[in-house]
């Protein structure tokens, strides 16, 4: 099993590989167009231009894939358009991958050795292009399976499982003072986030669901704290996203530094 950091690094490498393939396809399309313009290639100009068009179409699919992977990572609210944007490139890439494998399989039936060799090389090229291109999607979907969540020993953690929570004082954005000693004896969910943090924006809607389910319980408390944020920035963020859970700002990160030295989001129970 991989750590979350290793799994994300694997995704980044796959994403880079996909982008390099996209750049190569774009360069190939431009090169084919330029090559087709030469007078000596007049007889095969149509075929060269069709090949350039195919490279451009693949380039467009790859960048659609890039956009859909990023949306899958940083958007938590799925709309029909977002689902189509994520699924369509996957379907196109899978079809291309299957077609490439099938083309290679039929190469065994070619009559001459040259025909077989050319068909196999084209098949391998297609497998590489489509396989590399679909890798980020595959890793993104498999991340919950291939990685384990070791938040208790996450780098930078100062407050560990089983320890007494650090004492702190904050003021909610509505002016209500919060003191940790007043929260003891209750189930408390404490989250640190930042308005610019993509993973934080993925996590907060889940915390909103928890708040809607348990917020009315007299023994349940939740506090969402903006690390290095101001009251105004947290208030605007809360209003923009329609969150109803209690929020506070930690402008200098003084409370956060009692729990950790780095990395957000962080959620403590």
mmCIF file of C-alpha atoms in Angstrom:
data_model
loop_
_atom_site.group_PDB
_atom_site.id
_atom_site.type_symbol
_atom_site.label_atom_id
_atom_site.label_comp_id
_atom_site.label_asym_id
_atom_site.label_seq_id
_atom_site.Cartn_x
_atom_site.Cartn_y
_atom_site.Cartn_z
ATOM 1 C CA UNK A 1 0.000 0.000 0.000
ATOM 2 C CA UNK A 2 1.149 3.544 -0.745
ATOM 3 C CA UNK A 3 1.011 6.540 1.534
ATOM 4 C CA UNK A 4 -1.333 9.338 0.395
ATOM 5 C CA UNK A 5 1.728 11.410 -0.566
ATOM 6 C CA UNK A 6 3.159 8.562 -2.659
ATOM 7 C CA UNK A 7 -0.204 7.942 -4.352
ATOM 8 C CA UNK A 8 -0.560 11.621 -5.211
ATOM 9 C CA UNK A 9 3.042 11.705 -6.496
ATOM 10 C CA UNK A 10 2.219 8.729 -8.718
ATOM 11 C CA UNK A 11 -0.789 10.636 -10.061
ATOM 12 C CA UNK A 12 1.385 13.695 -10.749
ATOM 13 C CA UNK A 13 3.934 11.607 -12.678
ATOM 14 C CA UNK A 14 1.148 10.024 -14.739
ATOM 15 C CA UNK A 15 -0.313 13.469 -15.374
ATOM 16 C CA UNK A 16 3.054 14.778 -16.557
ATOM 17 C CA UNK A 17 3.469 11.794 -18.870
ATOM 18 C CA UNK A 18 0.024 12.463 -20.321
ATOM 19 C CA UNK A 19 0.905 16.116 -20.908
ATOM 20 C CA UNK A 20 4.148 15.159 -22.651
ATOM 21 C CA UNK A 21 2.215 12.829 -24.956
ATOM 22 C CA UNK A 22 -0.197 15.691 -25.684
ATOM 23 C CA UNK A 23 2.649 18.060 -26.552
ATOM 24 C CA UNK A 24 4.211 15.391 -28.782
ATOM 25 C CA UNK A 25 0.911 14.912 -30.616
ATOM 26 C CA UNK A 26 0.533 18.661 -31.137
ATOM 27 C CA UNK A 27 4.092 18.888 -32.445
ATOM 28 C CA UNK A 28 3.423 15.924 -34.749
ATOM 29 C CA UNK A 29 0.275 17.595 -36.097
ATOM 30 C CA UNK A 30 2.130 20.822 -36.848
ATOM 31 C CA UNK A 31 5.003 18.897 -38.440
ATOM 32 C CA UNK A 32 2.658 16.888 -40.655
ATOM 33 C CA UNK A 33 0.894 20.038 -41.862
ATOM 34 C CA UNK A 34 4.196 21.720 -42.688
ATOM 35 C CA UNK A 35 5.477 18.578 -44.404
ATOM 36 C CA UNK A 36 2.265 18.304 -46.444
ATOM 37 C CA UNK A 37 2.801 21.801 -47.862
ATOM 38 C CA UNK A 38 5.995 20.804 -49.663
ATOM 39 C CA UNK A 39 5.371 20.441 -53.436
ATOM 40 C CA UNK A 40 7.008 17.011 -53.531
ATOM 41 C CA UNK A 41 4.288 15.684 -51.180
ATOM 42 C CA UNK A 42 1.365 16.798 -53.343
ATOM 43 C CA UNK A 43 0.353 13.216 -54.121
ATOM 44 C CA UNK A 44 0.029 12.229 -50.460
ATOM 45 C CA UNK A 45 -0.996 15.601 -49.060
ATOM 46 C CA UNK A 46 -4.514 14.432 -48.233
ATOM 47 C CA UNK A 47 -3.232 11.480 -46.210
ATOM 48 C CA UNK A 48 -0.752 13.684 -44.329
ATOM 49 C CA UNK A 49 -3.437 16.230 -43.484
ATOM 50 C CA UNK A 50 -5.748 13.467 -42.235
ATOM 51 C CA UNK A 51 -2.949 12.206 -40.004
ATOM 52 C CA UNK A 52 -2.420 15.744 -38.699
ATOM 53 C CA UNK A 53 -6.152 16.017 -37.985
ATOM 54 C CA UNK A 54 -6.048 12.724 -36.078
ATOM 55 C CA UNK A 55 -3.147 14.024 -33.965
ATOM 56 C CA UNK A 56 -5.074 17.227 -33.233
ATOM 57 C CA UNK A 57 -8.147 15.233 -32.203
ATOM 58 C CA UNK A 58 -6.029 13.137 -29.849
ATOM 59 C CA UNK A 59 -4.483 16.314 -28.451
ATOM 60 C CA UNK A 60 -7.972 17.714 -27.787
ATOM 61 C CA UNK A 61 -9.012 14.486 -26.036
ATOM 62 C CA UNK A 62 -5.906 14.611 -23.848
ATOM 63 C CA UNK A 63 -6.553 18.178 -22.753
ATOM 64 C CA UNK A 64 -10.184 17.269 -22.106
ATOM 65 C CA UNK A 65 -8.822 14.466 -19.969
ATOM 66 C CA UNK A 66 -6.571 16.914 -18.135
ATOM 67 C CA UNK A 67 -9.499 19.207 -17.369
ATOM 68 C CA UNK A 68 -11.750 16.357 -16.231
ATOM 69 C CA UNK A 69 -9.081 14.895 -13.912
ATOM 70 C CA UNK A 70 -8.527 18.281 -12.256
ATOM 71 C CA UNK A 71 -12.271 18.803 -11.875
ATOM 72 C CA UNK A 72 -12.570 15.348 -10.309
ATOM 73 C CA UNK A 73 -9.878 16.304 -7.801
ATOM 74 C CA UNK A 74 -11.054 19.741 -6.842
ATOM 75 C CA UNK A 75 -14.832 19.656 -7.366
ATOM 76 C CA UNK A 76 -17.015 17.733 -4.984
ATOM 77 C CA UNK A 77 -20.448 18.657 -6.369
ATOM 78 C CA UNK A 78 -21.090 16.597 -9.497
ATOM 79 C CA UNK A 79 -23.405 17.935 -12.171
ATOM 80 C CA UNK A 80 -24.412 16.049 -15.354
ATOM 81 C CA UNK A 81 -21.990 18.211 -17.369
ATOM 82 C CA UNK A 82 -19.085 17.413 -15.029
ATOM 83 C CA UNK A 83 -19.896 13.687 -15.172
ATOM 84 C CA UNK A 84 -19.896 13.790 -18.986
ATOM 85 C CA UNK A 85 -16.630 15.763 -18.980
ATOM 86 C CA UNK A 86 -15.025 13.116 -16.780
ATOM 87 C CA UNK A 87 -16.509 10.011 -18.440
ATOM 88 C CA UNK A 88 -16.296 10.983 -22.146
ATOM 89 C CA UNK A 89 -12.473 11.144 -22.352
ATOM 90 C CA UNK A 90 -12.277 7.842 -20.460
ATOM 91 C CA UNK A 91 -14.608 6.179 -22.968
ATOM 92 C CA UNK A 92 -12.681 7.607 -25.931
ATOM 93 C CA UNK A 93 -9.330 6.510 -24.497
ATOM 94 C CA UNK A 94 -10.612 3.031 -23.621
ATOM 95 C CA UNK A 95 -12.001 2.589 -27.133
ATOM 96 C CA UNK A 96 -8.650 3.668 -28.563
ATOM 97 C CA UNK A 97 -6.775 1.300 -26.261
ATOM 98 C CA UNK A 98 -9.030 -1.639 -27.180
ATOM 99 C CA UNK A 99 -8.758 -0.803 -30.893
ATOM 100 C CA UNK A 100 -4.954 -0.655 -30.647
ATOM 101 C CA UNK A 101 -4.777 -4.055 -28.965
ATOM 102 C CA UNK A 102 -7.198 -5.544 -31.512
ATOM 103 C CA UNK A 103 -5.198 -4.069 -34.385
ATOM 104 C CA UNK A 104 -2.057 -5.678 -33.002
ATOM 105 C CA UNK A 105 -3.821 -9.020 -32.662
ATOM 106 C CA UNK A 106 -4.940 -8.954 -36.296
ATOM 107 C CA UNK A 107 -1.330 -8.270 -37.328
ATOM 108 C CA UNK A 108 -0.708 -12.000 -36.901
ATOM 109 C CA UNK A 109 -2.974 -12.615 -39.889
ATOM 110 C CA UNK A 110 -1.013 -10.361 -42.254
ATOM 111 C CA UNK A 111 0.527 -12.161 -45.224
ATOM 112 C CA UNK A 112 3.967 -10.576 -45.305
ATOM 113 C CA UNK A 113 6.461 -9.978 -42.530
ATOM 114 C CA UNK A 114 6.703 -6.259 -43.350
ATOM 115 C CA UNK A 115 2.934 -5.875 -43.024
ATOM 116 C CA UNK A 116 2.951 -7.653 -39.683
ATOM 117 C CA UNK A 117 5.849 -5.561 -38.383
ATOM 118 C CA UNK A 118 4.214 -2.274 -39.412
ATOM 119 C CA UNK A 119 0.878 -3.280 -37.897
ATOM 120 C CA UNK A 120 2.484 -4.340 -34.601
ATOM 121 C CA UNK A 121 4.492 -1.100 -34.366
ATOM 122 C CA UNK A 122 1.333 0.957 -34.949
ATOM 123 C CA UNK A 123 -0.491 -1.134 -32.374
ATOM 124 C CA UNK A 124 2.245 -0.606 -29.772
ATOM 125 C CA UNK A 125 2.261 3.130 -30.485
ATOM 126 C CA UNK A 126 -1.498 3.264 -29.923
ATOM 127 C CA UNK A 127 -1.241 1.240 -26.705
ATOM 128 C CA UNK A 128 1.433 3.608 -25.381
ATOM 129 C CA UNK A 129 -0.500 6.759 -26.304
ATOM 130 C CA UNK A 130 -3.874 5.610 -25.013
ATOM 131 C CA UNK A 131 -2.422 3.754 -22.021
ATOM 132 C CA UNK A 132 -0.386 6.733 -20.828
ATOM 133 C CA UNK A 133 -3.293 9.072 -21.480
ATOM 134 C CA UNK A 134 -5.759 7.103 -19.359
ATOM 135 C CA UNK A 135 -3.284 6.546 -16.506
ATOM 136 C CA UNK A 136 -4.192 9.720 -14.532
ATOM 137 C CA UNK A 137 -7.885 8.798 -14.633
ATOM 138 C CA UNK A 138 -7.113 5.266 -13.496
ATOM 139 C CA UNK A 139 -4.873 6.369 -10.631
ATOM 140 C CA UNK A 140 -7.361 9.054 -9.539
ATOM 141 C CA UNK A 141 -10.112 6.442 -9.279
ATOM 142 C CA UNK A 142 -7.852 3.882 -7.548
ATOM 143 C CA UNK A 143 -6.318 6.266 -5.004
ATOM 144 C CA UNK A 144 -8.687 5.254 -2.178
ATOM 145 C CA UNK A 145 -7.710 1.612 -2.822
ATOM 146 C CA UNK A 146 -3.955 1.862 -3.393
ATOM 147 C CA UNK A 147 -3.240 4.285 -0.541
ATOM 148 C CA UNK A 148 -3.854 4.163 3.178
ATOM 149 C CA UNK A 149 -4.751 7.096 5.374
ATOM 150 C CA UNK A 150 -2.190 7.509 8.170
ATOM 151 C CA UNK A 151 -3.339 10.843 9.547
ATOM 152 C CA UNK A 152 -2.213 10.014 13.093
ATOM 153 C CA UNK A 153 1.438 10.038 11.992
ATOM 154 C CA UNK A 154 1.159 12.552 9.177
ATOM 155 C CA UNK A 155 4.310 14.686 8.837
ATOM 156 C CA UNK A 156 4.083 17.798 10.986
ATOM 157 C CA UNK A 157 1.482 16.411 13.405
ATOM 158 C CA UNK A 158 1.855 17.694 16.986
ATOM 159 C CA UNK A 159 -1.453 16.486 18.484
ATOM 160 C CA UNK A 160 -1.536 12.687 18.338
ATOM 161 C CA UNK A 161 -4.278 10.118 18.852
ATOM 162 C CA UNK A 162 -5.020 9.514 22.549
ATOM 163 C CA UNK A 163 -3.439 12.748 23.756
ATOM 164 C CA UNK A 164 -5.249 15.605 25.437
ATOM 165 C CA UNK A 165 -6.171 18.278 22.913
ATOM 166 C CA UNK A 166 -4.175 21.523 23.227
ATOM 167 C CA UNK A 167 -5.877 24.467 24.916
ATOM 168 C CA UNK A 168 -6.847 27.328 22.634
ATOM 169 C CA UNK A 169 -9.045 30.382 22.345
ATOM 170 C CA UNK A 170 -10.721 31.736 19.241
ATOM 171 C CA UNK A 171 -13.526 34.058 18.268
ATOM 172 C CA UNK A 172 -16.051 32.898 15.703
ATOM 173 C CA UNK A 173 -16.775 35.155 12.752
ATOM 174 C CA UNK A 174 -20.166 35.946 14.346
ATOM 175 C CA UNK A 175 -18.374 37.321 17.429
ATOM 176 C CA UNK A 176 -18.926 34.317 19.730
ATOM 177 C CA UNK A 177 -15.824 33.508 21.829
ATOM 178 C CA UNK A 178 -14.662 29.890 21.822
ATOM 179 C CA UNK A 179 -12.505 28.335 24.542
ATOM 180 C CA UNK A 180 -11.364 24.734 24.325
ATOM 181 C CA UNK A 181 -12.073 24.088 28.016
ATOM 182 C CA UNK A 182 -15.754 24.820 27.383
ATOM 183 C CA UNK A 183 -15.853 22.113 24.714
ATOM 184 C CA UNK A 184 -14.576 19.276 26.869
ATOM 185 C CA UNK A 185 -17.028 16.461 27.495
ATOM 186 C CA UNK A 186 -18.541 16.825 24.007
ATOM 187 C CA UNK A 187 -17.784 15.231 20.662
ATOM 188 C CA UNK A 188 -15.797 17.956 18.905
ATOM 189 C CA UNK A 189 -14.804 18.126 15.233
ATOM 190 C CA UNK A 190 -12.057 20.689 14.669
ATOM 191 C CA UNK A 191 -10.965 21.412 11.111
ATOM 192 C CA UNK A 192 -8.203 23.656 9.787
ATOM 193 C CA UNK A 193 -8.524 24.856 6.195
ATOM 194 C CA UNK A 194 -7.621 27.717 3.847
ATOM 195 C CA UNK A 195 -9.818 29.410 1.288
ATOM 196 C CA UNK A 196 -7.240 28.769 -1.482
ATOM 197 C CA UNK A 197 -6.781 25.056 -0.686
ATOM 198 C CA UNK A 198 -8.299 22.669 -3.280
ATOM 199 C CA UNK A 199 -8.352 19.554 -1.054
ATOM 200 C CA UNK A 200 -9.944 21.666 1.694
ATOM 201 C CA UNK A 201 -12.733 22.597 -0.692
ATOM 202 C CA UNK A 202 -13.238 18.899 -1.425
ATOM 203 C CA UNK A 203 -13.476 18.046 2.266
ATOM 204 C CA UNK A 204 -15.686 20.855 3.581
ATOM 205 C CA UNK A 205 -18.942 19.715 1.885
ATOM 206 C CA UNK A 206 -18.557 16.392 3.732
ATOM 207 C CA UNK A 207 -18.163 18.265 7.013
ATOM 208 C CA UNK A 208 -21.270 20.272 6.105
ATOM 209 C CA UNK A 209 -23.185 16.983 5.754
ATOM 210 C CA UNK A 210 -21.941 15.881 9.183
ATOM 211 C CA UNK A 211 -23.014 19.212 10.659
ATOM 212 C CA UNK A 212 -26.479 18.916 9.130
ATOM 213 C CA UNK A 213 -26.853 15.429 10.627
ATOM 214 C CA UNK A 214 -25.452 15.998 14.112
ATOM 215 C CA UNK A 215 -25.410 19.779 14.593
ATOM 216 C CA UNK A 216 -28.621 19.742 16.627
ATOM 217 C CA UNK A 217 -27.148 17.307 19.178
ATOM 218 C CA UNK A 218 -26.361 19.141 22.424
ATOM 219 C CA UNK A 219 -23.185 17.088 22.912
ATOM 220 C CA UNK A 220 -21.785 17.694 19.422
ATOM 221 C CA UNK A 221 -19.561 20.634 18.503
ATOM 222 C CA UNK A 222 -17.885 21.595 15.253
ATOM 223 C CA UNK A 223 -15.491 24.423 14.493
ATOM 224 C CA UNK A 224 -13.949 25.136 11.081
ATOM 225 C CA UNK A 225 -10.860 27.347 11.387
ATOM 226 C CA UNK A 226 -9.260 29.313 8.575
ATOM 227 C CA UNK A 227 -5.493 29.079 8.987
ATOM 228 C CA UNK A 228 -3.782 32.394 8.195
ATOM 229 C CA UNK A 229 -7.182 33.795 7.194
ATOM 230 C CA UNK A 230 -9.054 36.898 8.353
ATOM 231 C CA UNK A 231 -12.629 37.169 9.593
ATOM 232 C CA UNK A 232 -13.596 38.885 6.338
ATOM 233 C CA UNK A 233 -12.079 36.203 4.093
ATOM 234 C CA UNK A 234 -13.655 33.365 6.104
ATOM 235 C CA UNK A 235 -17.017 35.152 6.204
ATOM 236 C CA UNK A 236 -16.984 35.700 2.422
ATOM 237 C CA UNK A 237 -15.957 32.072 1.831
ATOM 238 C CA UNK A 238 -18.740 30.779 4.073
ATOM 239 C CA UNK A 239 -21.360 32.911 2.349
ATOM 240 C CA UNK A 240 -20.142 31.971 -1.135
ATOM 241 C CA UNK A 241 -20.353 28.226 -0.440
ATOM 242 C CA UNK A 242 -23.501 28.267 1.691
ATOM 243 C CA UNK A 243 -21.909 26.572 4.693
ATOM 244 C CA UNK A 244 -23.825 26.699 7.986
ATOM 245 C CA UNK A 245 -21.298 25.214 10.426
ATOM 246 C CA UNK A 246 -19.493 27.529 12.900
ATOM 247 C CA UNK A 247 -16.324 29.092 11.495
ATOM 248 C CA UNK A 248 -13.468 31.133 12.897
ATOM 249 C CA UNK A 249 -10.299 32.761 11.614
ATOM 250 C CA UNK A 250 -6.788 32.075 12.857
ATOM 251 C CA UNK A 251 -4.964 35.047 11.267
ATOM 252 C CA UNK A 252 -1.479 34.251 12.548
ATOM 253 C CA UNK A 253 -1.922 30.485 12.643
ATOM 254 C CA UNK A 254 -1.255 30.490 16.396
ATOM 255 C CA UNK A 255 -3.950 27.896 17.167
ATOM 256 C CA UNK A 256 -2.979 25.745 14.195
ATOM 257 C CA UNK A 257 0.635 25.669 15.420
ATOM 258 C CA UNK A 258 -0.528 23.905 18.591
ATOM 259 C CA UNK A 259 -1.843 21.017 16.496
ATOM 260 C CA UNK A 260 0.588 20.837 13.567
ATOM 261 C CA UNK A 261 3.487 22.511 11.830
ATOM 262 C CA UNK A 262 2.461 21.959 8.208
ATOM 263 C CA UNK A 263 -0.158 20.627 5.773
ATOM 264 C CA UNK A 264 -3.874 21.333 5.411
ATOM 265 C CA UNK A 265 -6.606 20.309 5.516
ATOM 266 C CA UNK A 266 -6.410 18.780 8.991
ATOM 267 C CA UNK A 267 -9.393 17.432 10.888
ATOM 268 C CA UNK A 268 -9.320 16.412 14.537
ATOM 269 C CA UNK A 269 -11.954 14.528 16.527
#
